[in-house]
mmCIF file of C-alpha atoms in Angstrom:
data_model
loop_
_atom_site.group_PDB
_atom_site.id
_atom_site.type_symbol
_atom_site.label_atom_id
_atom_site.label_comp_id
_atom_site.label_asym_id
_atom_site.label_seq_id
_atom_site.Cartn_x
_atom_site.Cartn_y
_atom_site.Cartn_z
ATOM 1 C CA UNK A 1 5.313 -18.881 -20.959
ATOM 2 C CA UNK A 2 3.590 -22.306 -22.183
ATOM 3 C CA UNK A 3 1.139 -20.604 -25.362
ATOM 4 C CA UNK A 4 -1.748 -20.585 -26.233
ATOM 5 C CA UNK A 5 -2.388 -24.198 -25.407
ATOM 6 C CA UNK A 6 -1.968 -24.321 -21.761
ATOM 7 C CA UNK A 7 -5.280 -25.168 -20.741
ATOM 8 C CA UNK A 8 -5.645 -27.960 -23.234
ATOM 9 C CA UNK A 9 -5.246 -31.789 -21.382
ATOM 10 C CA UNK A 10 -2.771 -33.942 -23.542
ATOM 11 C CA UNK A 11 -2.930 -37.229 -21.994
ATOM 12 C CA UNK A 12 -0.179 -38.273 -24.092
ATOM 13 C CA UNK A 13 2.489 -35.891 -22.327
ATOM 14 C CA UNK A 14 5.499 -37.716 -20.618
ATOM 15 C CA UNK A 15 7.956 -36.377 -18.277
ATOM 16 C CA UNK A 16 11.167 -37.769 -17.951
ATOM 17 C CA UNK A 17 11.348 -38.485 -14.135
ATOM 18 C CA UNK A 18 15.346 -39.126 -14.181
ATOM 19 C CA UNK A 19 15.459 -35.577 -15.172
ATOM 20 C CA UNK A 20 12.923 -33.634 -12.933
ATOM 21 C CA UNK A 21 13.278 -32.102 -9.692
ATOM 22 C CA UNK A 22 12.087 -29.338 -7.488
ATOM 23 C CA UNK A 23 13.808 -26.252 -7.146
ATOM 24 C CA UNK A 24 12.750 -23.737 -4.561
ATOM 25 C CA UNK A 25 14.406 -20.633 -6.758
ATOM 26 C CA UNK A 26 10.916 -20.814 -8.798
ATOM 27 C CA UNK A 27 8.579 -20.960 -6.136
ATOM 28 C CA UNK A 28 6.574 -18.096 -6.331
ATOM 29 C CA UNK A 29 6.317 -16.915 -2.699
ATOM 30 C CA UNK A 30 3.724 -14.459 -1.177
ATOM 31 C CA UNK A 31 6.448 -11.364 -2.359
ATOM 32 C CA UNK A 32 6.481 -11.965 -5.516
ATOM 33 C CA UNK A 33 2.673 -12.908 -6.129
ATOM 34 C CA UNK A 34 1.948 -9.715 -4.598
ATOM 35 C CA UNK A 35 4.323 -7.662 -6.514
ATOM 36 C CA UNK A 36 2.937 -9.345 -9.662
ATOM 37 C CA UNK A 37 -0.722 -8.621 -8.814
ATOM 38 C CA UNK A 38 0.138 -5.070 -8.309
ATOM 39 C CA UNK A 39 2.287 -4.725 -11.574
ATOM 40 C CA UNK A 40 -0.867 -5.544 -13.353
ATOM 41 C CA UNK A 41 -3.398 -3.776 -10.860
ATOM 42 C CA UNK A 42 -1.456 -0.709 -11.633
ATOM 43 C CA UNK A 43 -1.394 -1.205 -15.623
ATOM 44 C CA UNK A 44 -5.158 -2.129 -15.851
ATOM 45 C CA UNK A 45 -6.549 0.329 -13.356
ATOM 46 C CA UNK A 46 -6.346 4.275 -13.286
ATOM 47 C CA UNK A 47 -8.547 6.085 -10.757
ATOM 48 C CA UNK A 48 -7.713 9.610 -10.608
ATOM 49 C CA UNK A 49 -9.978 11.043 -8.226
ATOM 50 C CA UNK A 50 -8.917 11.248 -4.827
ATOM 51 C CA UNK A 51 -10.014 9.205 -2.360
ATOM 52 C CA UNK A 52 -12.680 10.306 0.344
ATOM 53 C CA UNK A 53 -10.043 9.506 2.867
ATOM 54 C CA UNK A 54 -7.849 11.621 1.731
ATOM 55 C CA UNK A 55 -10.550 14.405 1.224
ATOM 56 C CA UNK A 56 -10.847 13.727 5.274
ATOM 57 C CA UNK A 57 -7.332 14.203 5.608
ATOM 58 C CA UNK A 58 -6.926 17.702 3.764
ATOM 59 C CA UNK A 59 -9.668 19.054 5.264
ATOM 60 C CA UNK A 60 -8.042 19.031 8.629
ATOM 61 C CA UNK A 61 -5.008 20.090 7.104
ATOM 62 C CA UNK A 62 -3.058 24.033 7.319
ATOM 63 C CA UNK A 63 -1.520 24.954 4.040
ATOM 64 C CA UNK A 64 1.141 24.158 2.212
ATOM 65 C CA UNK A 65 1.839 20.962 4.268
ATOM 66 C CA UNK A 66 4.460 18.128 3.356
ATOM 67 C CA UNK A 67 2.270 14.955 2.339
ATOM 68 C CA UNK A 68 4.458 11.639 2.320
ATOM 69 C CA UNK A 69 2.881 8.346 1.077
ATOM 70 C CA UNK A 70 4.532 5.095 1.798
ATOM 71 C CA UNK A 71 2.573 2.805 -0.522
ATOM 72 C CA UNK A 72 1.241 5.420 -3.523
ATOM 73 C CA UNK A 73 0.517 3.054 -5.750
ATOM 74 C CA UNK A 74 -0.639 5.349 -9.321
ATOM 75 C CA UNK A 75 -0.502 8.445 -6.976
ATOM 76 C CA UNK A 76 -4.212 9.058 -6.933
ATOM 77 C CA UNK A 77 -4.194 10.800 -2.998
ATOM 78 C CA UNK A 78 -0.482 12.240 -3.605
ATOM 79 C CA UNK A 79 -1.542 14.030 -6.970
ATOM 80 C CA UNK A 80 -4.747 14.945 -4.950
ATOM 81 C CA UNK A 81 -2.793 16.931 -2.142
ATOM 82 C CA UNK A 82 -0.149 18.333 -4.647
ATOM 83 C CA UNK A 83 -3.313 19.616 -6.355
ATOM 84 C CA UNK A 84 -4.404 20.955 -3.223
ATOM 85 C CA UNK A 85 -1.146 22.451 -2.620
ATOM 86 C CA UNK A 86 0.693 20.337 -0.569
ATOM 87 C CA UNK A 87 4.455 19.298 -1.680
ATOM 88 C CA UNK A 88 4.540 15.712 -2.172
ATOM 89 C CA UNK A 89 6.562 12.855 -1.706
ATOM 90 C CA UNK A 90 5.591 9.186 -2.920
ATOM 91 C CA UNK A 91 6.740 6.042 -2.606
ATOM 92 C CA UNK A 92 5.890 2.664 -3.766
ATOM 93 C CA UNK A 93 7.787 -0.457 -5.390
ATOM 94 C CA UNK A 94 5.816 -1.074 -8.027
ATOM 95 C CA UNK A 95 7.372 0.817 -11.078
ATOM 96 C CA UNK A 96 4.389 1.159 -13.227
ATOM 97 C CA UNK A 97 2.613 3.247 -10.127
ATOM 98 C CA UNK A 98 5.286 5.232 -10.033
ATOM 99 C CA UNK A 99 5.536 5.738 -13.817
ATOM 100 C CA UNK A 100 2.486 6.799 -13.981
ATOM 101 C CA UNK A 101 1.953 8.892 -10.732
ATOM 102 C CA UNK A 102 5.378 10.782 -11.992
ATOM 103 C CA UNK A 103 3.728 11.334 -15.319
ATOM 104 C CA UNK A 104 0.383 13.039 -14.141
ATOM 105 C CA UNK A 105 2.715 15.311 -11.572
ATOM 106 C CA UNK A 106 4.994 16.317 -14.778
ATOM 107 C CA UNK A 107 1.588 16.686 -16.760
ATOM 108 C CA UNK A 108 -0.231 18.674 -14.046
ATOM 109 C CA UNK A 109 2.788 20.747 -13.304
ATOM 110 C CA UNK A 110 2.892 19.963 -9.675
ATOM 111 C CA UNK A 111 4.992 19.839 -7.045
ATOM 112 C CA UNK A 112 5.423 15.892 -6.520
ATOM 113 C CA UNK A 113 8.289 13.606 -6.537
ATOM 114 C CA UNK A 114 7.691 9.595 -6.858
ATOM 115 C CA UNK A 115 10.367 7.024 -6.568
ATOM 116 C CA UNK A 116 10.765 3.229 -6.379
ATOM 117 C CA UNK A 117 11.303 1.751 -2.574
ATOM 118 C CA UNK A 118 10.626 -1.253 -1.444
ATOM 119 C CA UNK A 119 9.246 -0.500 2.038
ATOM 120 C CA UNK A 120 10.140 -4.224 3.218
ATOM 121 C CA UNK A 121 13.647 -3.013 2.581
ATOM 122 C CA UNK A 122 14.646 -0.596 5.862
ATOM 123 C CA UNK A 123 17.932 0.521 4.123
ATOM 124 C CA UNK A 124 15.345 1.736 0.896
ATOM 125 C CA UNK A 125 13.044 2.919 3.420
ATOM 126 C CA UNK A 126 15.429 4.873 5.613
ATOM 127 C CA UNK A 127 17.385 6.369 2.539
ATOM 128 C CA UNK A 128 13.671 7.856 1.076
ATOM 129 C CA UNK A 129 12.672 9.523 4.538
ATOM 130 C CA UNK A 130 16.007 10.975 5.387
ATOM 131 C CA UNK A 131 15.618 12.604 2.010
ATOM 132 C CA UNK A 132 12.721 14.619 2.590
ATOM 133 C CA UNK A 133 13.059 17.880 5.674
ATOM 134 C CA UNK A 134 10.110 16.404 8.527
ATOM 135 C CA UNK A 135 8.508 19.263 10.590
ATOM 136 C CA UNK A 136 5.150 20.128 12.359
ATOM 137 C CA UNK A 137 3.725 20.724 9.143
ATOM 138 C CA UNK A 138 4.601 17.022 7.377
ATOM 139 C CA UNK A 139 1.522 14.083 7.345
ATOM 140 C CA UNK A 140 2.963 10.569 6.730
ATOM 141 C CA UNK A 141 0.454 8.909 4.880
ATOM 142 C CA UNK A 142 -0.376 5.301 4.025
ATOM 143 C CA UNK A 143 -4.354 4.549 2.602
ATOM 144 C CA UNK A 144 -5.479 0.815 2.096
ATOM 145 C CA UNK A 145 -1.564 -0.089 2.348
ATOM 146 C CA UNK A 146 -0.644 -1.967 5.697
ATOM 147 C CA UNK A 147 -3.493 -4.694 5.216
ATOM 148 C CA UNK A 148 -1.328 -5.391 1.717
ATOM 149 C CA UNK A 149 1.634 -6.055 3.844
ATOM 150 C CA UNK A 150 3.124 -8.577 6.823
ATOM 151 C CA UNK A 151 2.643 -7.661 10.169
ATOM 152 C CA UNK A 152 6.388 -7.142 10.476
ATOM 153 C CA UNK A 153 6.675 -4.282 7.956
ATOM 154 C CA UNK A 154 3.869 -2.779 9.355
ATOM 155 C CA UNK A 155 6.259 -3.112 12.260
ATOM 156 C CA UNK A 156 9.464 -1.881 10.215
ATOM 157 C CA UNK A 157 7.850 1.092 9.016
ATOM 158 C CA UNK A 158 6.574 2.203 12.306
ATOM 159 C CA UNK A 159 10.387 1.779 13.405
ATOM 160 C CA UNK A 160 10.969 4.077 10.482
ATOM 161 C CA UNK A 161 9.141 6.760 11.116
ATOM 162 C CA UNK A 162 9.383 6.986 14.388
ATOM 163 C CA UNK A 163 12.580 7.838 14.088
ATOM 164 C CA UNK A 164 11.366 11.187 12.205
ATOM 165 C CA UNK A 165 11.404 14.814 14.531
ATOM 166 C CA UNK A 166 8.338 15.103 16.174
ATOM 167 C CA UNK A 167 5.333 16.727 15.679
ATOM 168 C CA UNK A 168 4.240 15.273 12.501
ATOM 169 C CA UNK A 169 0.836 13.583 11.493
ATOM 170 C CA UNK A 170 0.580 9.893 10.832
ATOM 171 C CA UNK A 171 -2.507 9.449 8.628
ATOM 172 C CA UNK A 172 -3.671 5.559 8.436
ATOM 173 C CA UNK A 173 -6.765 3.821 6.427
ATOM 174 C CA UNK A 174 -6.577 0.041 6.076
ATOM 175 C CA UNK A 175 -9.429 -3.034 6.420
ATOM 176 C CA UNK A 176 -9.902 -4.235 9.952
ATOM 177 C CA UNK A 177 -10.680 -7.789 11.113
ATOM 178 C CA UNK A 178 -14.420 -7.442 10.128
ATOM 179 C CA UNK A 179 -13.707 -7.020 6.565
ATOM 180 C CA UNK A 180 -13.193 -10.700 6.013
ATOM 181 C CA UNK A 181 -15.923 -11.841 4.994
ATOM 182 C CA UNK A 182 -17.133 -8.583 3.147
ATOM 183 C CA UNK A 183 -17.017 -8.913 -1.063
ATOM 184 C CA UNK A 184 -14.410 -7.561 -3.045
ATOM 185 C CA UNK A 185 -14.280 -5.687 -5.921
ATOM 186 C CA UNK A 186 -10.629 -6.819 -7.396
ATOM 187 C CA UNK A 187 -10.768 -10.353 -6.248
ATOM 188 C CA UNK A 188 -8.567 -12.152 -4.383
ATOM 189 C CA UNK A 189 -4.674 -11.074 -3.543
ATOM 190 C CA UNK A 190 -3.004 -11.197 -0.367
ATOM 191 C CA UNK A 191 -4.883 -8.909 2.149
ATOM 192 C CA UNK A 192 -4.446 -8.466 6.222
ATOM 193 C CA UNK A 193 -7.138 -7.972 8.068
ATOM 194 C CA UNK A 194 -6.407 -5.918 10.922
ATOM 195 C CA UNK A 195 -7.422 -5.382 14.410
ATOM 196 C CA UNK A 196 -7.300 -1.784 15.017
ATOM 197 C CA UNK A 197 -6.776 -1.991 18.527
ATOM 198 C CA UNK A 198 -3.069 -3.333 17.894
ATOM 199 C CA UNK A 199 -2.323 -1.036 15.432
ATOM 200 C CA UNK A 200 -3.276 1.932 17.996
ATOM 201 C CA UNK A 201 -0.959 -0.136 20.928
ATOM 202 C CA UNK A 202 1.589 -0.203 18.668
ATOM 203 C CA UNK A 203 1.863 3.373 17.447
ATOM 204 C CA UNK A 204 1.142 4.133 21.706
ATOM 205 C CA UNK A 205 3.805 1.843 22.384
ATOM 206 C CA UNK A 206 6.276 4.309 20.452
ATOM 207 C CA UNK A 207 4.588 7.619 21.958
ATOM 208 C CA UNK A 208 2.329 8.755 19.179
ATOM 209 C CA UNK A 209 -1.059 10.230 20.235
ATOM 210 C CA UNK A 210 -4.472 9.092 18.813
ATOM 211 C CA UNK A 211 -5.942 12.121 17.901
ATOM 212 C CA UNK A 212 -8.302 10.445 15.738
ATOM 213 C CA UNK A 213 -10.012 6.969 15.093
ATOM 214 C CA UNK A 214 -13.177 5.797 13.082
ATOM 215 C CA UNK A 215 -14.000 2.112 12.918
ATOM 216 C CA UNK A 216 -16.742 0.779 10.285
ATOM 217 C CA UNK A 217 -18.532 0.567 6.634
ATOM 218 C CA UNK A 218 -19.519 3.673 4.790
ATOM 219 C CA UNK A 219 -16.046 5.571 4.886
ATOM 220 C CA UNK A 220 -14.935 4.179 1.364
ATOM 221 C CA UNK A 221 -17.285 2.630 -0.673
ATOM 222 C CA UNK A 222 -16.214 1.607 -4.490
ATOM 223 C CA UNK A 223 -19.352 0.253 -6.668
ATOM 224 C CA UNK A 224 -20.528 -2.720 -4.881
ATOM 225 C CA UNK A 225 -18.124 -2.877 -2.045
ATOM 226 C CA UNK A 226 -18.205 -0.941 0.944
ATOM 227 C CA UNK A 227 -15.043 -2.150 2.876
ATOM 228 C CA UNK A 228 -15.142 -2.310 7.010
ATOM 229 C CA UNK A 229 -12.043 0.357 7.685
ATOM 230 C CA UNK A 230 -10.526 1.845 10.489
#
């Protein structure tokens, strides 16, 4: 926007006072610093492999399951499970994720749709899952995704899929409240550190079942960071 020359001081700059003012339309809030981080995470960043959480997850998993990810980002898990078999269903807002995730399903040949929704937005949200048939055999999944988000989506979403017939799997990995402090590989962007213990009296509060929960370091490590997860 301002050239090469941003950085350089020019004492002899003048702005005409009469003229300025503030206007809150260019404020760049916490939405639209986020989205902006992950427009370029997405564009400068392409693991492939899938994640050892989502190894976890399909190994407790029957065949030929119905794998939805809220939050897919480049579709590293979702391409995972469709390689495993699994029909797959991703969403995320960021277009270049989705780009790309859609182009290593059409590459790969497998059975996995992607599609922009902004899970903030319930109509966007609601429209994707009534789209897709929920039964015994369906995991919603969402992997290092609600820590990147405000408590009250977190709440939204659970809204959202509770809403969904029972019997499904919910399938969650984010950073708890001990992560804080821990270094970071990518720097700094908004993150949410999370107490487990009110995720899992939330998700009671609406009649799911724990089945499962794991609480420390060691579950994902990438290079030099070894995250604190639940």
């Amino acid at each position: 926007t301002f050239g090469s020359g941003w950085k350089v001081p020019d004492p002899g700059f003048k702005h005409n006072s009469a003229t300025r003012r503030i206007d809150p339309a260019y404020y760049v809030d916490r939405a639209r610093l986020s989205k902006l981080y992950w427009k370029q995470f997405y564009r400068d960043n392409n693991v492939t492999e899938g994640s050892p959480f989502a190894k976890f997850v399909a190994g407790r998993l029957p065949p030929k399951c119905t794998i939805i990810e809220i939050g897919s980002g480049t579709g590293r898990d979702a391409i995972f499970f469709a390689e495993h078999g699994h029909a797959v269903f991703g969403a995320d807002r960021a277009a270049e994720g989705v780009e790309r995730a859609a182009a290593a399903a059409r590459d790969g040949g497998l059975q996995a749709g992607f599609q922009v929704v902004d899970a903030a937005d319930r109509a966007q949200l609601r429209a994707f899952l009534d789209r897709i048939a929920v039964d015994g055999k369906s995991v919603v999944y969402m992997r290092f995704f609600l820590h990147s988000i405000p408590r009250e989506v977190q709440e939204l979403i659970f809204d959202e899929i509770s809403r969904l017939p029972a019997g499904f799997l919910l399938a969650l990995e984010f950073r708890t409240d001990q992560d804080a402090h821990q270094p970071k590989v990518y720097g700094e962007h908004y993150r949410r550190y999370i107490k487990p213990s009110e995720v899992l009296h939330s998700l009671s509060a609406r009649g799911f079942r724990i089945e499962f929960e794991e609480e420390g370091t060691g579950l994902s490590p990438s290079g030099k960071e070894d995250p604190h997860l639940a």
